[in-house]
Amino acid sequence: MKFNRLKKSFQILTAMFLLGTLMGGCNKKLDIDATHLVNEGNNWKSITDTRSALLGTYGLLRAALADNNGHWLYGELRNGDFQATSRLDLKAIINSNLNAPYPVVQSLSSWRRFYAVINSANLFISRAHEVLALDRQYTEKNYQVDMAQMHALRAFAYFYMTRIWGDVPLIKSVNDGSFEKVKRSPKAEVLGYAESELLKAVTDLPYKYGDVNDPIFPGLYYGQPIAEWNGVLITKISAYAILAHVCAWNERYIDASGYAKFVLDNAGKAGVSYSVTPLLTRVDGLFYDKNSNQLFGLPFAWSNMEASLDGHIEDLTLAAPLVVKPVPQIYIPDPVILSVFDEAKDQRFSINPANGRAVTDYFTGFGSSNTIFSKIKCIRNASTDGSLGLFSSAIVFTRLEEIALLYAESMAVLGNTQPAIDVLDQLRINRGLPLYTGGTNGLIDAIFKERRRELMGEGWRWYDQVRYKRIMKNDADFNKLISSNGIFWPIAEDVLRNNSLLVQNEYWR
């Protein structure tokens, strides 16, 4: 017993030491203190200032999504496939008790971390021209590409917030660090603004950064080749992917289909391709570090000393025998797994009829008392040793398979069934399944079921349910939730106290 306590203490101390070393690395691309981003006195004089501010804005966005594992708590838990083992705050989110008095739930109700991203982008947009005037190394083309990224990141932050809170304040100029007191703008106006910002950006965004053959920005980017930037920065393709989602969330499927089609037709120019099934689950696969198949992602690259203890789905889902934790914080019950993956020879999960055993890398220990969701398991430098739970998986907002399914969804809603079936069939074949034979009436159901299987654990389940219920209008209770704005989160009490012009979401009053 004493030895085990000493061993555990040593592991904790080792983790803390290594984490401190990693987090303190001077080569970290994306973690820059927010206070430095708004220290305007001595900045905006050289190209190093724009580089720091640019990467710092990405860092703030990553922090906004990673804080309290928010990307997954917002997107996967509510009315989703995952259940919580013991944490009452996670159970509250699963059961839509979003005004529960738990610190994590209260923290997730605050939008302040997203406005830190917006303020950083606003600052860059208002000040970067000063560097253009002072530093000859900072070229007009570099300036245009940087500005395009800031417009796109600001748009993404507004889109992401609108999915969570609905109406949000629309702030387009720099503030002094205190939250500007403005009313909430209608969600349709915010989504329209996000679309206009993205359309403003796409012309100047390259397909690849640091590529001598890129038609928009050929050559090194901030002195670095393509290997440094793959999966790190927002590209023309990722901006169109976000545009497709902005329009789909706004129920404008004609525009969503056009933007998604652009992504599918031009993905190769950005080095983006479909991922074979083993790549989804390998420790060094799609979600590890950074790579071009992360169509829009925010990496915690081990190669740049960015691994961390939390801010990853692994922190919620992994347990023994993969890491030193007896049970996961969230899991998918075996009956749910069987109901979702109900087709033979599905490479993601199926049951071998010969012996009744599960064939899967999505889950570990299926059929035991402790089934682990292990689709994403990026431990340190692609290690299989989980004695030190530092994780290096990226937060992947979207990838090519996800956009293909969004395109299929858009086509099906518009009544263009054959293009929808063609895309769905391509993805089904890639996962070992036969062609779709369900007919037109079941097509939308089949597309959303494929999204449920393919994108499990990637932060889509709740938002997909909202879009599905809007389309089908076959669930009176859920559609009442939509009409009463109950699909959105309440606004944190401290945010309301600090801005007298705000009112609580009507559903949570």
Coordinates of C-alpha atoms in Angstrom, one line a residue:
M1 CA 0.0 0.0 0.0
K2 CA 2.8 2.4 1.0
F3 CA 4.6 1.6 -2.2
N4 CA 1.5 2.2 -4.3
R5 CA 1.0 5.6 -2.7
L6 CA 4.6 6.5 -3.3
K7 CA 4.4 5.4 -6.9
K8 CA 1.2 7.4 -7.4
S9 CA 2.8 10.5 -5.8
F10 CA 5.9 10.1 -8.0
Q11 CA 3.7 9.8 -11.1
I12 CA 1.8 13.0 -10.2
L13 CA 5.0 14.9 -9.5
T14 CA 6.5 13.6 -12.8
A15 CA 3.4 14.7 -14.7
M16 CA 3.5 18.1 -13.1
F17 CA 7.2 18.6 -13.9
L18 CA 6.8 17.4 -17.4
L19 CA 3.7 19.5 -18.0
G20 CA 5.5 22.6 -16.6
T21 CA 8.3 21.9 -19.0
L22 CA 6.0 21.5 -21.9
M23 CA 3.8 24.4 -21.2
G24 CA 6.8 26.7 -20.6
G25 CA 8.5 25.8 -23.9
C26 CA 9.5 28.9 -26.0
N27 CA 8.5 27.1 -29.2
K28 CA 4.8 26.9 -28.4
K29 CA 3.0 28.2 -31.4
L30 CA -0.5 28.7 -30.0
D31 CA -0.3 29.6 -26.3
I32 CA 0.2 33.4 -25.8
D33 CA -1.1 35.1 -22.8
A34 CA -4.2 37.2 -23.6
T35 CA -2.8 40.2 -21.7
H36 CA 0.1 40.3 -24.1
L37 CA -2.2 40.5 -27.0
V38 CA -3.8 43.8 -25.9
N39 CA -0.6 45.4 -24.7
E40 CA -0.6 48.0 -27.4
G41 CA 2.1 50.3 -26.2
N42 CA 5.2 48.6 -27.6
N43 CA 3.6 46.3 -30.2
W44 CA 2.8 46.7 -33.9
K45 CA 6.2 47.7 -35.0
S46 CA 7.7 44.6 -36.6
I47 CA 6.8 41.4 -38.4
T48 CA 7.5 39.5 -35.1
D49 CA 4.6 41.4 -33.5
T50 CA 2.1 40.4 -36.2
R51 CA 3.3 36.8 -36.0
S52 CA 2.8 36.7 -32.2
A53 CA -0.6 38.3 -32.4
L54 CA -1.7 36.0 -35.2
L55 CA -0.7 32.8 -33.4
G56 CA -1.9 34.2 -30.1
T57 CA -5.5 34.6 -31.5
Y58 CA -5.4 31.0 -32.6
G59 CA -4.2 30.1 -29.1
L60 CA -7.1 32.0 -27.5
L61 CA -9.6 30.2 -29.8
R62 CA -8.1 26.8 -28.8
A63 CA -8.3 27.8 -25.1
A64 CA -12.0 28.8 -25.6
L65 CA -12.9 25.4 -27.0
A66 CA -10.6 23.4 -24.7
D67 CA -11.6 25.1 -21.4
N68 CA -13.3 22.5 -19.2
N69 CA -13.3 20.3 -22.2
G70 CA -16.1 22.6 -23.5
H71 CA -16.0 21.5 -27.1
W72 CA -17.3 18.0 -26.2
L73 CA -19.5 19.1 -23.2
Y74 CA -21.4 21.4 -25.5
G75 CA -21.5 19.1 -28.5
E76 CA -21.6 15.5 -27.3
L77 CA -23.3 15.3 -23.9
R78 CA -26.7 17.0 -24.1
N79 CA -29.3 14.3 -25.0
G80 CA -26.4 12.4 -26.6
D81 CA -24.9 8.9 -26.7
F82 CA -22.5 9.4 -23.8
Q83 CA -23.4 8.8 -20.1
A84 CA -21.5 10.0 -17.1
T85 CA -20.1 7.5 -14.6
S86 CA -20.1 9.7 -11.4
R87 CA -19.7 13.4 -12.1
L88 CA -22.9 15.2 -11.2
D89 CA -22.0 18.2 -13.4
L90 CA -21.7 16.0 -16.5
K91 CA -25.0 14.3 -15.6
A92 CA -26.6 17.8 -15.4
I93 CA -25.5 18.7 -18.9
I94 CA -26.6 15.3 -20.3
N95 CA -30.1 15.9 -18.7
S96 CA -30.2 19.6 -20.0
N97 CA -30.1 20.9 -16.5
L98 CA -27.9 23.8 -17.7
N99 CA -28.6 26.2 -14.8
A100 CA -27.3 23.7 -12.2
P101 CA -25.0 25.3 -9.6
Y102 CA -21.9 23.3 -10.6
P103 CA -18.7 25.3 -11.4
V104 CA -18.1 23.6 -14.7
V105 CA -21.7 24.2 -15.8
Q106 CA -21.5 27.9 -14.7
S107 CA -18.2 28.4 -16.4
L108 CA -19.5 26.9 -19.7
S109 CA -22.4 29.4 -19.5
S110 CA -20.0 32.3 -19.9
W111 CA -19.0 33.5 -23.3
R112 CA -16.1 35.7 -22.1
R113 CA -13.4 33.4 -23.5
F114 CA -14.9 33.7 -27.0
Y115 CA -14.9 37.4 -26.8
A116 CA -11.2 37.3 -25.9
V117 CA -10.8 35.7 -29.3
I118 CA -12.9 38.4 -31.0
N119 CA -11.2 41.2 -29.2
S120 CA -7.8 39.8 -30.3
A121 CA -8.9 39.6 -33.9
N122 CA -10.4 43.1 -33.7
L123 CA -7.1 44.4 -32.4
F124 CA -5.1 42.8 -35.2
I125 CA -7.5 44.1 -37.8
S126 CA -7.2 47.7 -36.4
R127 CA -3.4 47.7 -35.9
A128 CA -1.6 45.5 -38.3
H129 CA -1.4 48.2 -40.9
E130 CA 1.1 50.0 -38.6
V131 CA 3.6 47.1 -39.1
L132 CA 3.0 47.3 -42.9
A133 CA 4.1 50.9 -42.8
L134 CA 7.1 50.3 -40.5
D135 CA 8.6 46.9 -41.4
R136 CA 9.6 46.2 -45.0
Q137 CA 9.8 42.5 -44.3
Y138 CA 6.0 42.6 -43.7
T139 CA 4.8 42.6 -47.3
E140 CA 1.4 43.7 -48.6
K141 CA 0.6 40.0 -49.4
N142 CA 1.6 38.8 -46.0
Y143 CA -0.7 41.5 -44.5
Q144 CA -3.6 40.5 -46.7
V145 CA -3.3 36.8 -45.7
D146 CA -3.1 37.7 -42.0
M147 CA -6.1 40.0 -42.2
A148 CA -8.1 37.3 -44.0
Q149 CA -7.3 34.8 -41.2
M150 CA -8.4 37.3 -38.5
H151 CA -11.7 38.0 -40.3
A152 CA -12.3 34.2 -40.6
L153 CA -11.4 33.5 -37.0
R154 CA -13.7 36.3 -35.8
A155 CA -16.5 34.8 -37.9
F156 CA -15.9 31.3 -36.6
A157 CA -16.0 32.6 -33.0
Y158 CA -19.4 34.3 -33.6
F159 CA -20.8 31.2 -35.4
Y160 CA -19.6 28.9 -32.5
M161 CA -21.2 31.2 -29.9
T162 CA -24.5 31.5 -31.9
R163 CA -24.8 27.7 -31.8
I164 CA -24.5 27.8 -28.0
W165 CA -26.4 31.0 -26.9
G166 CA -28.4 32.0 -30.0
D167 CA -28.5 35.9 -29.9
V168 CA -25.1 37.3 -28.8
P169 CA -23.6 40.8 -28.7
L170 CA -22.0 41.8 -32.0
I171 CA -18.8 43.6 -31.3
K172 CA -16.7 44.7 -34.3
S173 CA -14.1 47.1 -32.6
V174 CA -11.4 46.8 -30.0
N175 CA -12.3 47.4 -26.4
D176 CA -9.9 48.1 -23.5
G177 CA -10.2 44.6 -22.0
S178 CA -13.5 45.2 -20.3
F179 CA -16.6 43.7 -21.9
E180 CA -18.4 46.3 -24.0
K181 CA -22.0 46.9 -22.9
V182 CA -24.1 46.3 -25.9
K183 CA -27.4 44.5 -26.5
R184 CA -27.6 41.0 -28.0
S185 CA -28.0 40.9 -31.8
P186 CA -30.5 38.5 -33.3
K187 CA -28.8 35.2 -34.2
A188 CA -29.7 35.6 -37.9
E189 CA -27.9 38.9 -37.9
V190 CA -24.8 37.4 -36.2
L191 CA -24.8 34.4 -38.7
G192 CA -25.1 36.9 -41.6
Y193 CA -22.2 38.9 -40.2
A194 CA -20.1 35.7 -39.9
E195 CA -20.9 34.7 -43.5
S196 CA -19.9 38.2 -44.7
E197 CA -16.6 38.0 -42.8
L198 CA -15.8 34.6 -44.2
L199 CA -16.6 35.7 -47.8
K200 CA -14.4 38.7 -47.2
A201 CA -11.6 36.3 -46.2
V202 CA -11.7 33.5 -48.7
T203 CA -10.2 35.5 -51.6
D204 CA -6.9 36.1 -49.8
L205 CA -6.7 32.8 -47.9
P206 CA -4.2 30.3 -49.4
Y207 CA -4.8 26.6 -50.0
K208 CA -1.5 25.8 -48.3
Y209 CA 0.8 27.9 -46.2
G210 CA 4.5 27.7 -46.9
D211 CA 4.0 26.0 -50.3
V212 CA 6.0 27.4 -53.2
N213 CA 3.2 26.3 -55.6
D214 CA 0.3 27.8 -53.8
P215 CA -1.6 30.2 -56.2
I216 CA -2.5 32.7 -53.5
F217 CA 0.6 32.9 -51.3
P218 CA 3.6 31.0 -52.9
G219 CA 6.7 30.5 -50.8
L220 CA 7.5 30.4 -47.1
Y221 CA 5.0 31.8 -44.6
Y222 CA 6.7 33.7 -41.8
G223 CA 9.9 32.0 -42.9
Q224 CA 8.5 28.5 -42.4
P225 CA 7.7 25.7 -44.9
I226 CA 4.5 23.8 -45.3
A227 CA 5.3 21.2 -42.7
E228 CA 5.1 23.8 -40.0
W229 CA 1.6 25.0 -41.0
N230 CA -0.3 21.9 -42.0
G231 CA -3.4 21.7 -39.8
V232 CA -2.4 24.9 -37.9
L233 CA -3.9 27.8 -39.8
I234 CA -7.3 28.4 -41.4
T235 CA -7.1 27.9 -45.2
K236 CA -9.4 28.7 -48.1
I237 CA -10.8 25.2 -47.9
S238 CA -11.5 25.4 -44.1
A239 CA -13.1 28.8 -44.5
Y240 CA -15.5 27.4 -47.1
A241 CA -16.2 24.5 -44.7
I242 CA -17.2 26.9 -42.0
L243 CA -19.3 28.8 -44.5
A244 CA -21.2 25.6 -45.3
H245 CA -22.0 25.2 -41.6
V246 CA -23.0 28.8 -41.0
C247 CA -25.6 28.4 -43.8
A248 CA -26.8 24.9 -42.7
W249 CA -27.3 26.2 -39.1
N250 CA -29.2 29.1 -40.6
E251 CA -31.3 26.6 -42.7
R252 CA -30.1 28.0 -46.0
Y253 CA -29.3 24.7 -47.6
I254 CA -28.9 25.9 -51.2
D255 CA -25.9 28.1 -50.0
A256 CA -24.7 25.4 -47.7
S257 CA -24.5 22.9 -50.6
G258 CA -22.6 25.3 -52.7
Y259 CA -20.0 26.0 -50.1
A260 CA -19.6 22.3 -49.2
K261 CA -19.3 21.4 -52.9
F262 CA -16.4 23.8 -53.2
V263 CA -14.7 22.0 -50.4
L264 CA -15.2 18.6 -52.0
D265 CA -14.1 19.8 -55.4
N266 CA -10.9 21.6 -54.2
A267 CA -9.8 19.6 -51.2
G268 CA -6.9 18.2 -53.1
K269 CA -5.4 21.6 -53.6
A270 CA -5.0 21.8 -49.8
G271 CA -3.7 18.3 -49.5
V272 CA -6.9 17.1 -47.8
S273 CA -8.2 13.6 -48.5
Y274 CA -10.6 11.1 -47.0
S275 CA -9.1 9.0 -44.1
V276 CA -9.1 5.3 -44.1
T277 CA -10.7 3.7 -41.0
P278 CA -7.5 2.8 -39.2
L279 CA -6.3 6.4 -39.5
L280 CA -9.2 7.5 -37.3
T281 CA -8.2 5.3 -34.4
R282 CA -4.4 5.1 -34.6
V283 CA -2.4 6.8 -31.8
D284 CA -0.6 8.7 -34.6
G285 CA -3.6 9.0 -36.9
L286 CA -5.9 11.8 -38.0
F287 CA -6.3 13.4 -34.5
Y288 CA -2.6 13.3 -33.5
D289 CA -0.5 16.4 -33.6
K290 CA -1.3 18.4 -36.8
N291 CA -1.9 17.3 -40.4
S292 CA -3.7 18.6 -43.5
N293 CA -6.6 16.2 -43.1
Q294 CA -7.7 18.2 -40.1
L295 CA -9.7 20.4 -42.4
F296 CA -10.1 22.9 -39.6
G297 CA -8.5 22.0 -36.3
L298 CA -6.6 23.4 -33.4
P299 CA -3.6 21.2 -32.6
F300 CA -1.9 20.4 -29.3
A301 CA 1.2 19.4 -31.2
W302 CA 3.7 17.2 -29.3
S303 CA 6.3 18.4 -31.7
N304 CA 5.8 21.9 -30.5
M305 CA 5.6 20.9 -26.8
E306 CA 1.9 21.7 -26.5
A307 CA 0.5 18.5 -25.0
S308 CA -1.7 18.9 -21.9
L309 CA -3.6 17.1 -19.3
D310 CA -7.0 18.4 -20.2
G311 CA -8.7 20.1 -23.2
H312 CA -9.0 16.7 -24.9
I313 CA -11.7 14.1 -25.2
E314 CA -9.2 11.5 -23.8
D315 CA -9.4 13.2 -20.5
L316 CA -13.1 12.3 -20.4
T317 CA -13.2 8.9 -22.1
L318 CA -10.0 7.0 -21.5
A319 CA -9.4 4.6 -18.6
A320 CA -7.6 1.4 -17.8
P321 CA -6.1 -0.4 -19.6
L322 CA -5.2 2.6 -21.8
V323 CA -4.4 5.1 -19.0
V324 CA -4.0 5.0 -15.3
K325 CA -7.6 5.7 -14.4
P326 CA -10.0 3.0 -13.1
V327 CA -13.1 4.2 -15.0
P328 CA -13.8 6.9 -17.6
Q329 CA -15.7 10.1 -16.8
I330 CA -18.1 9.4 -19.7
Y331 CA -18.9 6.2 -21.7
I332 CA -21.3 4.9 -24.3
P333 CA -23.5 2.0 -23.0
D334 CA -23.1 -1.2 -24.9
P335 CA -26.8 -1.3 -26.0
V336 CA -26.4 2.1 -27.5
I337 CA -23.3 1.0 -29.4
L338 CA -25.2 -2.0 -30.8
S339 CA -28.1 0.2 -31.8
V340 CA -25.9 2.7 -33.6
F341 CA -23.6 0.2 -35.3
D342 CA -26.2 -2.3 -36.5
E343 CA -24.7 -3.2 -39.9
A344 CA -22.4 -6.2 -40.5
K345 CA -18.7 -5.6 -41.5
D346 CA -18.7 -1.9 -40.4
Q347 CA -15.0 -1.3 -39.9
R348 CA -15.7 1.1 -37.0
F349 CA -17.7 -1.5 -35.0
S350 CA -19.4 -4.7 -35.8
I351 CA -19.9 -8.1 -34.3
N352 CA -18.2 -11.1 -35.8
P353 CA -21.0 -13.6 -36.4
A354 CA -18.6 -16.6 -36.2
N355 CA -17.6 -16.0 -32.5
G356 CA -19.9 -13.2 -31.3
R357 CA -16.9 -10.9 -30.6
A358 CA -16.7 -7.2 -31.3
V359 CA -14.5 -6.1 -34.2
T360 CA -13.6 -2.5 -33.4
D361 CA -10.9 0.1 -32.7
Y362 CA -13.6 2.6 -31.7
F363 CA -14.0 0.9 -28.3
T364 CA -11.9 -1.1 -25.9
G365 CA -13.3 -3.8 -23.7
F366 CA -16.7 -4.0 -25.3
G367 CA -18.9 -6.5 -23.5
S368 CA -17.0 -6.1 -20.2
S369 CA -18.2 -4.0 -17.3
N370 CA -16.0 -1.1 -18.5
T371 CA -16.4 -0.3 -22.3
I372 CA -14.0 2.5 -23.2
F373 CA -14.5 4.9 -26.1
S374 CA -11.0 4.7 -27.6
K375 CA -11.5 6.1 -31.1
I376 CA -9.3 9.1 -30.1
K377 CA -6.3 8.2 -27.9
C378 CA -3.3 10.4 -28.7
I379 CA -1.1 10.0 -25.7
R380 CA 2.1 12.1 -25.6
N381 CA 4.2 11.4 -28.7
A382 CA 1.8 8.7 -30.1
S383 CA 2.7 6.4 -27.2
T384 CA 0.7 3.3 -26.1
D385 CA 2.0 3.8 -22.5
G386 CA -0.7 5.6 -20.5
S387 CA 1.2 5.9 -17.2
L388 CA 1.5 9.6 -17.9
G389 CA -1.7 11.1 -19.2
L390 CA -0.5 13.9 -21.3
F391 CA -2.6 14.2 -24.5
S392 CA -1.6 15.6 -27.9
S393 CA -4.9 15.2 -29.9
A394 CA -6.1 18.2 -31.9
I395 CA -9.5 19.7 -31.5
V396 CA -10.8 18.9 -35.0
F397 CA -13.8 21.0 -35.8
T398 CA -14.3 19.4 -39.2
R399 CA -12.7 17.0 -41.7
L400 CA -13.6 15.9 -45.3
E401 CA -15.9 13.1 -44.3
E402 CA -17.9 15.5 -42.1
I403 CA -18.3 18.1 -44.9
A404 CA -19.2 15.3 -47.4
L405 CA -22.1 14.3 -45.1
L406 CA -23.1 17.9 -44.7
Y407 CA -23.2 18.2 -48.5
A408 CA -25.3 15.0 -48.7
E409 CA -27.6 16.4 -46.0
S410 CA -28.0 19.6 -48.0
M411 CA -28.7 17.8 -51.2
A412 CA -31.3 15.5 -49.6
V413 CA -33.1 18.5 -48.0
L414 CA -33.3 20.2 -51.4
G415 CA -34.6 17.1 -53.0
N416 CA -31.5 16.3 -55.1
T417 CA -31.4 12.8 -53.9
Q418 CA -28.9 11.2 -56.3
P419 CA -25.9 13.5 -55.5
A420 CA -26.8 12.9 -51.8
I421 CA -26.8 9.1 -52.3
D422 CA -23.6 9.2 -54.3
V423 CA -21.7 10.9 -51.5
L424 CA -23.3 8.7 -48.8
D425 CA -22.3 5.6 -50.8
Q426 CA -18.7 6.8 -51.1
L427 CA -18.4 7.1 -47.3
R428 CA -20.2 3.8 -46.7
I429 CA -17.8 2.0 -49.0
N430 CA -14.9 3.6 -47.2
R431 CA -16.1 2.1 -43.9
G432 CA -16.8 -1.4 -45.3
L433 CA -20.5 -1.0 -45.8
P434 CA -22.7 -1.8 -48.9
L435 CA -24.4 0.8 -51.0
Y436 CA -27.4 2.5 -49.6
T437 CA -30.7 0.8 -50.7
G438 CA -33.2 2.5 -48.4
G439 CA -34.9 4.6 -50.9
T440 CA -35.7 8.4 -51.0
N441 CA -37.9 8.5 -47.9
G442 CA -35.2 7.2 -45.6
L443 CA -32.3 9.1 -47.0
I444 CA -32.1 11.9 -44.5
D445 CA -32.4 9.4 -41.7
A446 CA -29.5 7.4 -43.3
I447 CA -27.3 10.5 -43.6
F448 CA -27.7 11.5 -40.0
K449 CA -27.2 8.0 -38.8
E450 CA -24.0 7.9 -40.8
R451 CA -22.9 11.2 -39.1
R452 CA -23.7 9.7 -35.7
R453 CA -21.4 6.7 -36.5
E454 CA -18.6 8.5 -38.3
L455 CA -18.4 11.6 -36.1
M456 CA -18.9 10.0 -32.7
G457 CA -16.9 11.8 -30.1
E458 CA -16.0 14.8 -32.3
G459 CA -18.5 17.3 -30.9
W460 CA -21.4 17.0 -33.4
R461 CA -24.1 15.0 -31.8
W462 CA -26.2 17.8 -30.2
Y463 CA -26.0 20.1 -33.2
D464 CA -26.9 17.3 -35.6
Q465 CA -30.0 16.5 -33.5
V466 CA -31.1 20.2 -33.7
R467 CA -30.6 20.3 -37.5
Y468 CA -32.3 16.9 -37.9
K469 CA -35.4 17.9 -35.8
R470 CA -35.7 21.1 -37.7
I471 CA -35.7 19.3 -41.0
M472 CA -38.0 16.4 -40.1
K473 CA -40.3 18.2 -37.6
N474 CA -41.3 14.8 -36.2
D475 CA -40.7 15.4 -32.5
A476 CA -43.2 17.7 -30.9
D477 CA -41.2 18.1 -27.7
F478 CA -37.9 18.8 -29.3
N479 CA -39.4 21.2 -31.8
K480 CA -41.1 23.0 -28.9
L481 CA -37.6 23.2 -27.4
I482 CA -36.3 24.8 -30.6
S483 CA -39.2 27.3 -30.9
S484 CA -38.7 28.4 -27.3
N485 CA -34.9 28.8 -27.6
G486 CA -34.4 25.9 -25.2
I487 CA -31.7 24.5 -27.4
F488 CA -29.4 27.3 -26.3
W489 CA -27.5 27.6 -23.1
P490 CA -28.4 30.2 -20.4
I491 CA -26.1 33.2 -20.0
A492 CA -23.8 33.2 -17.0
E493 CA -25.0 35.3 -14.1
D494 CA -21.7 37.2 -13.8
V495 CA -22.1 38.2 -17.5
L496 CA -25.6 39.5 -16.9
R497 CA -24.5 41.4 -13.8
N498 CA -21.7 43.2 -15.7
N499 CA -23.9 44.2 -18.7
S500 CA -27.3 45.7 -17.8
L501 CA -28.3 45.7 -21.5
L502 CA -28.4 41.9 -21.5
V503 CA -31.4 39.7 -20.7
Q504 CA -31.4 36.0 -20.0
N505 CA -32.4 33.6 -22.7
E506 CA -36.2 33.4 -22.5
Y507 CA -36.2 29.6 -21.9
W508 CA -34.0 30.0 -18.7
R509 CA -35.7 33.0 -17.1

